Amino acid sequence: MTYVNAASMSAVGVLFPVLAVLALAVRVYGWRYHSPIFEVDDVLVIPACALTVAAGVALVIRTQTHLIGANSQAESTAAESLKLGKFEYALWIGHVLAIGLIKLTILFMFRRLFKGRAYRTAFDYANWILVTLVALWTVAFLFLDIFACGATPSASWESWNSLRNACIDTFGMQTGCAVFSWVLDLAIFVEPLVMIRTLNMNKKRKIQTSLVFLCSGFAVVAGLLRMILWIQATIQDITRSIITVLGTTFPISDQQGIISVVLFWTYIEIGIGFLVACVPRSAWVLDKVSLGPVLSKLRLLPSSVSLLTKKYRRSPRGGKDDMGQTQGSWATTLQPEPSWGHRSNDDVGLVAVNGRV
């Protein structure tokens, strides 16, 4: 194995579930204290998080039991191959559901931010088209993953020969799934970029929006790598003795190594996609984490220390009384202004579209 091994598989299997739970918690906190209106994306993100966490836990468990994250050994038993086939079958079904829910969460989040208020806009139509395409993609490939071997799904994990003879071309099916998924990722990435010119927001909001676009770019790259992997696996003749995917060469008999690479990049796409789906709803919480008061205190600290030192030196008794007075002055200087009951205009919403909030 190269970069995909037991350590890297366990790392992504632990990292993304932890980040997913934290992102969902911040998202819920921001929703509760800023805009407690339950939108469609707030509903879809819950099963998406559950699937993301479940897939990561499954990766870690199967890596620690040496089912994935290593190379197939000559002494591998038929029982181990059977377990690997069942695990792969379940993961393909789960990955379609997870990616589909994540895409729909992002699209409905865009709809909440950019949709027209009084009339239908070009964005409304484009967004509904993408929602429909993602829903069709999810249903179609979920059906194909479940019934790739017809009425006998066990043929997909019983043996390599049964998979080739009793099922449809699963390599071609997964390649088509990855290609269509990446095309949809690209469309979802471009959609808000077209709408950015209509936004009316300050510099802080532009930074937050740029963060969303940057994360979306990472998801597009992850989807692209997974697509390239499947294309390489499909166009190579499986009757040869070796196969090369993403610069890594495996013996064709090394099913464990090949599947580990595919699952690695598939889960990275799921994990990054879920984090992208949570960033906009979490922006309000990030907006409240301001460094302004801290920076103001740091700027005032040298002058306050200098004033304290001078008064201490002028005091004949070591500045006991002046010290107390100076400390009171210091406390007054560094005391942040009270903001109870005050709410800035930035708290109204993440963006204003065409001058309307």
mmCIF file of C-alpha atoms in Angstrom:
data_model
loop_
_atom_site.group_PDB
_atom_site.id
_atom_site.type_symbol
_atom_site.label_atom_id
_atom_site.label_comp_id
_atom_site.label_asym_id
_atom_site.label_seq_id
_atom_site.Cartn_x
_atom_site.Cartn_y
_atom_site.Cartn_z
ATOM 1 C CA MET A 1 0.000 0.000 0.000
ATOM 2 C CA THR A 2 1.033 3.602 -0.541
ATOM 3 C CA TYR A 3 -0.769 6.610 0.926
ATOM 4 C CA VAL A 4 -3.947 4.555 1.396
ATOM 5 C CA ASN A 5 -3.169 2.303 4.328
ATOM 6 C CA ALA A 6 -4.550 1.407 7.732
ATOM 7 C CA ALA A 7 -3.327 4.675 9.262
ATOM 8 C CA SER A 8 -4.780 6.982 6.594
ATOM 9 C CA MET A 9 -8.068 5.076 6.415
ATOM 10 C CA SER A 10 -8.458 5.247 10.196
ATOM 11 C CA ALA A 11 -7.510 8.936 10.186
ATOM 12 C CA VAL A 12 -10.205 9.988 7.715
ATOM 13 C CA GLY A 13 -12.659 7.630 9.409
ATOM 14 C CA VAL A 14 -12.157 9.472 12.707
ATOM 15 C CA LEU A 15 -11.537 13.020 11.456
ATOM 16 C CA PHE A 16 -14.606 13.576 9.305
ATOM 17 C CA PRO A 17 -17.180 12.183 11.762
ATOM 18 C CA VAL A 18 -15.754 14.427 14.498
ATOM 19 C CA LEU A 19 -15.793 17.459 12.201
ATOM 20 C CA ALA A 20 -19.282 16.557 10.994
ATOM 21 C CA VAL A 21 -20.683 16.444 14.534
ATOM 22 C CA LEU A 22 -18.963 19.725 15.448
ATOM 23 C CA ALA A 23 -20.185 21.397 12.257
ATOM 24 C CA LEU A 24 -23.736 20.232 12.878
ATOM 25 C CA ALA A 25 -23.577 21.457 16.485
ATOM 26 C CA VAL A 26 -22.389 24.913 15.414
ATOM 27 C CA ARG A 27 -25.027 24.971 12.691
ATOM 28 C CA VAL A 28 -27.787 24.111 15.183
ATOM 29 C CA TYR A 29 -26.495 26.740 17.614
ATOM 30 C CA GLY A 30 -26.535 29.379 14.904
ATOM 31 C CA TRP A 31 -30.005 28.317 13.787
ATOM 32 C CA ARG A 32 -31.405 28.399 17.327
ATOM 33 C CA TYR A 33 -30.116 31.840 18.305
ATOM 34 C CA HIS A 34 -30.205 33.644 14.979
ATOM 35 C CA SER A 35 -33.016 32.492 12.709
ATOM 36 C CA PRO A 36 -35.128 29.740 14.325
ATOM 37 C CA ILE A 37 -37.070 28.961 11.149
ATOM 38 C CA PHE A 38 -36.853 25.318 10.117
ATOM 39 C CA GLU A 39 -35.950 25.224 6.418
ATOM 40 C CA VAL A 40 -35.684 22.258 4.055
ATOM 41 C CA ASP A 41 -31.882 22.173 4.275
ATOM 42 C CA ASP A 42 -32.134 22.021 8.074
ATOM 43 C CA VAL A 43 -34.096 18.784 7.724
ATOM 44 C CA LEU A 44 -31.905 17.171 5.044
ATOM 45 C CA VAL A 45 -28.666 17.857 6.899
ATOM 46 C CA ILE A 46 -29.634 15.529 9.787
ATOM 47 C CA PRO A 47 -29.702 12.227 7.815
ATOM 48 C CA ALA A 48 -26.710 13.458 5.819
ATOM 49 C CA CYS A 49 -24.759 13.824 9.073
ATOM 50 C CA ALA A 50 -25.919 10.408 10.292
ATOM 51 C CA LEU A 51 -24.730 8.740 7.075
ATOM 52 C CA THR A 52 -21.407 10.618 7.152
ATOM 53 C CA VAL A 53 -20.715 9.528 10.719
ATOM 54 C CA ALA A 54 -21.888 5.956 10.090
ATOM 55 C CA ALA A 55 -19.640 5.585 7.043
ATOM 56 C CA GLY A 56 -16.639 6.880 8.988
ATOM 57 C CA VAL A 57 -17.277 4.513 11.893
ATOM 58 C CA ALA A 58 -17.627 1.610 9.460
ATOM 59 C CA LEU A 59 -14.315 2.509 7.809
ATOM 60 C CA VAL A 60 -12.518 2.571 11.138
ATOM 61 C CA ILE A 61 -14.010 -0.726 12.315
ATOM 62 C CA ARG A 62 -13.263 -2.537 9.074
ATOM 63 C CA THR A 63 -9.757 -1.065 8.948
ATOM 64 C CA GLN A 64 -8.980 -2.226 12.465
ATOM 65 C CA THR A 65 -10.252 -5.708 11.604
ATOM 66 C CA HIS A 66 -7.899 -5.674 8.575
ATOM 67 C CA LEU A 67 -10.712 -5.996 6.048
ATOM 68 C CA ILE A 68 -9.631 -2.811 4.205
ATOM 69 C CA GLY A 69 -6.586 -0.556 4.316
ATOM 70 C CA ALA A 70 -4.136 -3.301 3.344
ATOM 71 C CA ASN A 71 -3.272 -5.596 0.441
ATOM 72 C CA SER A 72 -4.947 -8.905 -0.216
ATOM 73 C CA GLN A 73 -2.789 -11.762 0.950
ATOM 74 C CA ALA A 74 -2.337 -15.061 -0.798
ATOM 75 C CA GLU A 75 -3.743 -16.833 2.225
ATOM 76 C CA SER A 76 -6.937 -14.746 2.226
ATOM 77 C CA THR A 77 -9.927 -16.991 2.749
ATOM 78 C CA ALA A 78 -13.233 -17.117 0.913
ATOM 79 C CA ALA A 79 -14.936 -15.905 4.091
ATOM 80 C CA GLU A 80 -12.813 -12.721 4.102
ATOM 81 C CA SER A 81 -13.633 -12.072 0.442
ATOM 82 C CA LEU A 82 -17.302 -12.530 1.277
ATOM 83 C CA LYS A 83 -17.106 -9.973 4.102
ATOM 84 C CA LEU A 84 -15.302 -7.517 1.838
ATOM 85 C CA GLY A 85 -17.960 -7.902 -0.848
ATOM 86 C CA LYS A 86 -20.813 -7.316 1.602
ATOM 87 C CA PHE A 87 -19.070 -4.277 3.062
ATOM 88 C CA GLU A 88 -18.488 -2.821 -0.404
ATOM 89 C CA TYR A 89 -22.131 -3.451 -1.381
ATOM 90 C CA ALA A 90 -23.400 -1.607 1.701
ATOM 91 C CA LEU A 91 -20.986 1.293 1.223
ATOM 92 C CA TRP A 92 -22.053 1.913 -2.369
ATOM 93 C CA ILE A 93 -25.689 2.150 -1.317
ATOM 94 C CA GLY A 94 -24.816 4.437 1.591
ATOM 95 C CA HIS A 95 -22.553 6.695 -0.459
ATOM 96 C CA VAL A 96 -25.282 7.463 -3.009
ATOM 97 C CA LEU A 97 -27.712 8.419 -0.230
ATOM 98 C CA ALA A 98 -25.109 10.529 1.598
ATOM 99 C CA ILE A 99 -23.883 12.408 -1.477
ATOM 100 C CA GLY A 100 -27.434 12.949 -2.722
ATOM 101 C CA LEU A 101 -28.614 14.376 0.601
ATOM 102 C CA ILE A 102 -25.542 16.613 0.857
ATOM 103 C CA LYS A 103 -26.098 18.028 -2.638
ATOM 104 C CA LEU A 104 -29.775 18.672 -1.909
ATOM 105 C CA THR A 105 -28.869 20.360 1.389
ATOM 106 C CA ILE A 106 -26.518 22.739 -0.407
ATOM 107 C CA LEU A 107 -29.024 23.476 -3.187
ATOM 108 C CA PHE A 108 -31.869 24.250 -0.781
ATOM 109 C CA MET A 109 -29.479 26.381 1.267
ATOM 110 C CA PHE A 110 -28.653 28.363 -1.900
ATOM 111 C CA ARG A 111 -32.360 28.664 -2.559
ATOM 112 C CA ARG A 112 -32.928 30.189 0.859
ATOM 113 C CA LEU A 113 -30.135 32.728 0.271
ATOM 114 C CA PHE A 114 -30.652 33.723 -3.339
ATOM 115 C CA LYS A 115 -34.269 33.039 -4.340
ATOM 116 C CA GLY A 116 -36.468 35.871 -5.552
ATOM 117 C CA ARG A 117 -39.065 37.188 -3.136
ATOM 118 C CA ALA A 118 -41.782 38.625 -5.349
ATOM 119 C CA TYR A 119 -41.322 36.819 -8.663
ATOM 120 C CA ARG A 120 -39.534 33.927 -10.318
ATOM 121 C CA THR A 121 -35.956 34.608 -11.377
ATOM 122 C CA ALA A 122 -33.480 32.765 -13.570
ATOM 123 C CA PHE A 123 -31.897 31.454 -10.397
ATOM 124 C CA ASP A 124 -35.205 29.945 -9.277
ATOM 125 C CA TYR A 125 -35.538 27.929 -12.460
ATOM 126 C CA ALA A 126 -31.866 26.885 -12.549
ATOM 127 C CA ASN A 127 -31.967 25.861 -8.902
ATOM 128 C CA TRP A 128 -35.106 23.759 -9.318
ATOM 129 C CA ILE A 129 -33.574 22.050 -12.353
ATOM 130 C CA LEU A 130 -30.507 21.097 -10.310
ATOM 131 C CA VAL A 131 -32.669 19.900 -7.415
ATOM 132 C CA THR A 132 -34.602 17.678 -9.829
ATOM 133 C CA LEU A 133 -31.423 16.310 -11.428
ATOM 134 C CA VAL A 134 -29.846 15.517 -8.057
ATOM 135 C CA ALA A 135 -33.023 13.771 -6.885
ATOM 136 C CA LEU A 136 -33.155 11.706 -10.101
ATOM 137 C CA TRP A 137 -29.438 10.874 -9.808
ATOM 138 C CA THR A 138 -29.919 9.693 -6.225
ATOM 139 C CA VAL A 139 -32.961 7.528 -6.960
ATOM 140 C CA ALA A 140 -31.548 6.066 -10.188
ATOM 141 C CA PHE A 141 -28.151 5.020 -8.853
ATOM 142 C CA LEU A 142 -29.588 3.890 -5.543
ATOM 143 C CA PHE A 143 -31.848 1.540 -7.505
ATOM 144 C CA LEU A 144 -28.933 0.370 -9.675
ATOM 145 C CA ASP A 145 -26.696 -0.260 -6.656
ATOM 146 C CA ILE A 146 -29.357 -2.332 -4.946
ATOM 147 C CA PHE A 147 -30.474 -4.311 -8.000
ATOM 148 C CA ALA A 148 -27.236 -4.482 -9.986
ATOM 149 C CA CYS A 149 -27.495 -8.271 -9.819
ATOM 150 C CA GLY A 150 -31.236 -8.442 -10.319
ATOM 151 C CA ALA A 151 -33.257 -10.468 -7.839
ATOM 152 C CA THR A 152 -30.102 -12.069 -6.394
ATOM 153 C CA PRO A 153 -28.058 -9.219 -4.833
ATOM 154 C CA SER A 154 -25.841 -11.817 -3.123
ATOM 155 C CA ALA A 155 -24.171 -12.421 -6.483
ATOM 156 C CA SER A 156 -22.415 -9.068 -6.098
ATOM 157 C CA TRP A 157 -20.401 -10.291 -3.105
ATOM 158 C CA GLU A 158 -20.234 -14.068 -3.432
ATOM 159 C CA SER A 159 -17.312 -14.171 -5.871
ATOM 160 C CA TRP A 160 -15.554 -12.254 -8.614
ATOM 161 C CA ASN A 161 -16.999 -14.594 -11.265
ATOM 162 C CA SER A 162 -20.576 -14.186 -10.048
ATOM 163 C CA LEU A 163 -20.143 -10.413 -10.067
ATOM 164 C CA ARG A 164 -18.983 -10.486 -13.695
ATOM 165 C CA ASN A 165 -21.499 -13.027 -14.990
ATOM 166 C CA ALA A 166 -24.682 -12.478 -12.967
ATOM 167 C CA CYS A 167 -24.612 -8.673 -12.637
ATOM 168 C CA ILE A 168 -24.507 -5.666 -14.901
ATOM 169 C CA ASP A 169 -21.207 -3.935 -15.583
ATOM 170 C CA THR A 170 -20.673 -2.558 -12.094
ATOM 171 C CA PHE A 171 -17.445 -0.800 -13.073
ATOM 172 C CA GLY A 172 -19.277 1.052 -15.818
ATOM 173 C CA MET A 173 -22.198 1.794 -13.485
ATOM 174 C CA GLN A 174 -19.962 3.259 -10.779
ATOM 175 C CA THR A 175 -18.048 5.247 -13.392
ATOM 176 C CA GLY A 176 -21.281 6.749 -14.694
ATOM 177 C CA CYS A 177 -22.346 7.508 -11.118
ATOM 178 C CA ALA A 178 -19.058 9.313 -10.427
ATOM 179 C CA VAL A 179 -19.147 11.264 -13.724
ATOM 180 C CA PHE A 180 -22.710 12.515 -13.242
ATOM 181 C CA SER A 181 -21.953 13.319 -9.604
ATOM 182 C CA TRP A 182 -18.965 15.453 -10.589
ATOM 183 C CA VAL A 183 -20.932 17.290 -13.275
ATOM 184 C CA LEU A 184 -23.566 18.130 -10.671
ATOM 185 C CA ASP A 185 -20.814 19.230 -8.242
ATOM 186 C CA LEU A 186 -19.472 21.571 -10.900
ATOM 187 C CA ALA A 187 -22.925 23.044 -11.561
ATOM 188 C CA ILE A 188 -23.527 23.531 -7.832
ATOM 189 C CA PHE A 189 -20.130 25.238 -7.554
ATOM 190 C CA VAL A 190 -20.872 27.632 -10.441
ATOM 191 C CA GLU A 191 -24.449 28.506 -9.433
ATOM 192 C CA PRO A 192 -23.662 30.890 -6.532
ATOM 193 C CA LEU A 193 -20.786 32.454 -8.469
ATOM 194 C CA VAL A 194 -23.304 33.678 -11.028
ATOM 195 C CA MET A 195 -25.402 35.191 -8.245
ATOM 196 C CA ILE A 196 -22.576 36.915 -6.369
ATOM 197 C CA ARG A 197 -22.989 40.137 -8.369
ATOM 198 C CA THR A 198 -26.505 40.573 -6.957
ATOM 199 C CA LEU A 199 -25.402 40.412 -3.331
ATOM 200 C CA ASN A 200 -25.301 43.450 -1.071
ATOM 201 C CA MET A 201 -22.988 42.660 1.821
ATOM 202 C CA ASN A 202 -20.046 44.099 3.707
ATOM 203 C CA LYS A 203 -16.462 42.880 3.710
ATOM 204 C CA LYS A 204 -17.020 40.361 6.501
ATOM 205 C CA ARG A 205 -19.888 38.770 4.591
ATOM 206 C CA LYS A 206 -17.751 38.553 1.452
ATOM 207 C CA ILE A 207 -15.068 36.689 3.394
ATOM 208 C CA GLN A 208 -17.648 34.239 4.752
ATOM 209 C CA THR A 209 -19.098 33.674 1.286
ATOM 210 C CA SER A 210 -15.622 33.176 -0.162
ATOM 211 C CA LEU A 211 -15.027 30.498 2.477
ATOM 212 C CA VAL A 212 -18.097 28.648 1.229
ATOM 213 C CA PHE A 213 -16.880 28.821 -2.357
ATOM 214 C CA LEU A 214 -13.410 27.657 -1.345
ATOM 215 C CA CYS A 215 -14.802 24.610 0.461
ATOM 216 C CA SER A 216 -17.027 23.861 -2.526
ATOM 217 C CA GLY A 217 -13.904 23.848 -4.669
ATOM 218 C CA PHE A 218 -12.364 21.182 -2.448
ATOM 219 C CA ALA A 219 -15.490 19.046 -2.873
ATOM 220 C CA VAL A 220 -15.273 19.441 -6.640
ATOM 221 C CA VAL A 221 -11.622 18.348 -6.600
ATOM 222 C CA ALA A 222 -12.413 15.314 -4.436
ATOM 223 C CA GLY A 223 -15.220 14.330 -6.805
ATOM 224 C CA LEU A 224 -12.914 14.784 -9.771
ATOM 225 C CA LEU A 225 -10.288 12.471 -8.306
ATOM 226 C CA ARG A 226 -12.909 9.815 -7.588
ATOM 227 C CA MET A 227 -14.221 10.134 -11.133
ATOM 228 C CA ILE A 228 -10.719 9.768 -12.610
ATOM 229 C CA LEU A 229 -10.156 6.712 -10.426
ATOM 230 C CA TRP A 230 -13.272 4.969 -11.724
ATOM 231 C CA ILE A 231 -12.532 5.908 -15.332
ATOM 232 C CA GLN A 232 -9.032 4.458 -15.037
ATOM 233 C CA ALA A 233 -10.401 1.268 -13.481
ATOM 234 C CA THR A 234 -13.020 0.905 -16.210
ATOM 235 C CA ILE A 235 -10.900 1.477 -19.298
ATOM 236 C CA GLN A 236 -8.186 -0.948 -18.214
ATOM 237 C CA ASP A 237 -8.573 -4.558 -19.225
ATOM 238 C CA ILE A 238 -9.425 -6.550 -16.105
ATOM 239 C CA THR A 239 -7.963 -9.659 -17.748
ATOM 240 C CA ARG A 240 -4.492 -8.166 -17.304
ATOM 241 C CA SER A 241 -2.382 -9.023 -14.309
ATOM 242 C CA ILE A 242 -2.080 -5.442 -12.972
ATOM 243 C CA ILE A 243 -4.227 -2.326 -12.716
ATOM 244 C CA THR A 244 -3.149 1.297 -12.105
ATOM 245 C CA VAL A 245 -5.419 3.859 -10.412
ATOM 246 C CA LEU A 246 -4.330 7.387 -9.439
ATOM 247 C CA GLY A 247 -0.682 6.503 -9.959
ATOM 248 C CA THR A 248 -0.809 3.391 -7.765
ATOM 249 C CA THR A 249 -0.342 -0.053 -9.310
ATOM 250 C CA PHE A 250 -2.044 -3.143 -7.890
ATOM 251 C CA PRO A 251 -2.189 -6.785 -8.967
ATOM 252 C CA ILE A 252 -5.644 -7.417 -10.370
ATOM 253 C CA SER A 253 -6.118 -10.016 -7.642
ATOM 254 C CA ASP A 254 -5.572 -7.383 -4.916
ATOM 255 C CA GLN A 255 -9.253 -6.581 -4.418
ATOM 256 C CA GLN A 256 -8.612 -5.282 -0.917
ATOM 257 C CA GLY A 257 -6.075 -2.702 -2.078
ATOM 258 C CA ILE A 258 -8.169 -1.514 -5.046
ATOM 259 C CA ILE A 259 -11.359 -1.208 -3.025
ATOM 260 C CA SER A 260 -9.500 0.628 -0.238
ATOM 261 C CA VAL A 261 -8.356 3.363 -2.647
ATOM 262 C CA VAL A 262 -11.853 3.779 -4.060
ATOM 263 C CA LEU A 263 -13.453 3.924 -0.611
ATOM 264 C CA PHE A 264 -10.795 6.371 0.617
ATOM 265 C CA TRP A 265 -11.590 8.988 -2.029
ATOM 266 C CA THR A 266 -15.317 8.318 -1.883
ATOM 267 C CA TYR A 267 -15.409 9.059 1.832
ATOM 268 C CA ILE A 268 -13.252 12.163 1.452
ATOM 269 C CA GLU A 269 -15.802 13.500 -1.032
ATOM 270 C CA ILE A 270 -18.619 12.764 1.431
ATOM 271 C CA GLY A 271 -16.805 14.350 4.384
ATOM 272 C CA ILE A 272 -15.812 17.543 2.582
ATOM 273 C CA GLY A 273 -19.254 17.869 1.026
ATOM 274 C CA PHE A 274 -20.961 17.703 4.408
ATOM 275 C CA LEU A 275 -18.683 20.391 5.869
ATOM 276 C CA VAL A 276 -19.513 22.622 2.899
ATOM 277 C CA ALA A 277 -23.213 22.122 3.599
ATOM 278 C CA CYS A 278 -22.787 23.356 7.187
ATOM 279 C CA VAL A 279 -20.582 26.410 6.637
ATOM 280 C CA PRO A 280 -23.273 28.975 5.643
ATOM 281 C CA ARG A 281 -25.594 28.186 8.544
ATOM 282 C CA SER A 282 -22.594 28.399 10.880
ATOM 283 C CA ALA A 283 -21.561 31.826 9.572
ATOM 284 C CA TRP A 284 -23.606 33.684 12.189
ATOM 285 C CA VAL A 285 -21.703 32.006 15.026
ATOM 286 C CA LEU A 286 -18.373 32.779 13.337
ATOM 287 C CA ASP A 287 -19.563 36.358 12.901
ATOM 288 C CA LYS A 288 -20.038 36.672 16.664
ATOM 289 C CA VAL A 289 -16.483 35.534 17.357
ATOM 290 C CA SER A 290 -14.945 38.983 16.995
ATOM 291 C CA LEU A 291 -11.326 39.820 17.646
ATOM 292 C CA GLY A 292 -12.027 43.550 17.880
ATOM 293 C CA PRO A 293 -12.160 43.838 21.712
ATOM 294 C CA VAL A 294 -9.054 41.675 22.105
ATOM 295 C CA LEU A 295 -7.088 43.720 19.579
ATOM 296 C CA SER A 296 -8.192 46.967 21.235
ATOM 297 C CA LYS A 297 -6.912 45.745 24.595
ATOM 298 C CA LEU A 298 -3.597 44.726 23.088
ATOM 299 C CA ARG A 299 -3.168 48.155 21.483
ATOM 300 C CA LEU A 300 -3.873 49.904 24.805
ATOM 301 C CA LEU A 301 -1.679 47.605 26.870
ATOM 302 C CA PRO A 302 1.738 49.343 26.245
ATOM 303 C CA SER A 303 0.416 52.804 27.145
ATOM 304 C CA SER A 304 -1.350 51.456 30.236
ATOM 305 C CA VAL A 305 1.802 49.696 31.444
ATOM 306 C CA SER A 306 3.861 52.863 30.830
ATOM 307 C CA LEU A 307 1.371 54.974 32.799
ATOM 308 C CA LEU A 308 1.380 52.493 35.649
ATOM 309 C CA THR A 309 5.190 52.467 35.809
ATOM 310 C CA LYS A 310 5.498 56.265 35.851
ATOM 311 C CA LYS A 311 2.990 56.698 38.674
ATOM 312 C CA TYR A 312 4.628 53.961 40.670
ATOM 313 C CA ARG A 313 8.031 55.647 40.410
ATOM 314 C CA ARG A 314 6.629 59.051 41.505
ATOM 315 C CA SER A 315 5.080 57.590 44.665
ATOM 316 C CA PRO A 316 7.394 57.941 47.750
ATOM 317 C CA ARG A 317 5.911 54.832 49.380
ATOM 318 C CA GLY A 318 6.210 52.624 46.365
ATOM 319 C CA GLY A 319 2.950 53.942 44.899
ATOM 320 C CA LYS A 320 0.490 52.082 47.086
ATOM 321 C CA ASP A 321 -2.293 54.659 46.806
ATOM 322 C CA ASP A 322 -1.423 55.614 43.264
ATOM 323 C CA MET A 323 -1.189 51.950 42.406
ATOM 324 C CA GLY A 324 -4.792 51.417 43.395
ATOM 325 C CA GLN A 325 -5.818 54.494 41.493
ATOM 326 C CA THR A 326 -3.862 53.383 38.472
ATOM 327 C CA GLN A 327 -5.335 49.912 38.605
ATOM 328 C CA GLY A 328 -8.772 51.455 38.635
ATOM 329 C CA SER A 329 -7.793 53.585 35.658
ATOM 330 C CA TRP A 330 -6.432 50.514 33.849
ATOM 331 C CA ALA A 331 -9.591 48.564 34.511
ATOM 332 C CA THR A 332 -11.639 51.462 33.202
ATOM 333 C CA THR A 333 -9.477 51.763 30.114
ATOM 334 C CA LEU A 334 -9.679 48.099 29.217
ATOM 335 C CA GLN A 335 -13.308 47.594 30.135
ATOM 336 C CA PRO A 336 -15.252 46.761 26.940
ATOM 337 C CA GLU A 337 -18.323 48.818 26.257
ATOM 338 C CA PRO A 338 -21.526 47.071 27.264
ATOM 339 C CA SER A 339 -23.550 45.722 24.364
ATOM 340 C CA TRP A 340 -26.572 44.297 26.179
ATOM 341 C CA GLY A 341 -29.722 44.675 24.225
ATOM 342 C CA HIS A 342 -27.878 45.925 21.149
ATOM 343 C CA ARG A 343 -28.025 44.079 17.838
ATOM 344 C CA SER A 344 -26.089 45.212 14.792
ATOM 345 C CA ASN A 345 -27.509 45.339 11.311
ATOM 346 C CA ASP A 346 -25.204 42.478 10.326
ATOM 347 C CA ASP A 347 -27.238 40.145 12.531
ATOM 348 C CA VAL A 348 -30.243 40.432 10.268
ATOM 349 C CA GLY A 349 -29.055 37.775 7.823
ATOM 350 C CA LEU A 350 -26.165 36.264 5.889
ATOM 351 C CA VAL A 351 -26.834 38.118 2.658
ATOM 352 C CA ALA A 352 -29.144 40.691 1.164
ATOM 353 C CA VAL A 353 -30.288 39.924 -2.341
ATOM 354 C CA ASN A 354 -30.864 42.848 -4.695
ATOM 355 C CA GLY A 355 -30.989 45.151 -1.715
ATOM 356 C CA ARG A 356 -33.670 43.095 0.021
ATOM 357 C CA VAL A 357 -33.034 41.069 3.181
#
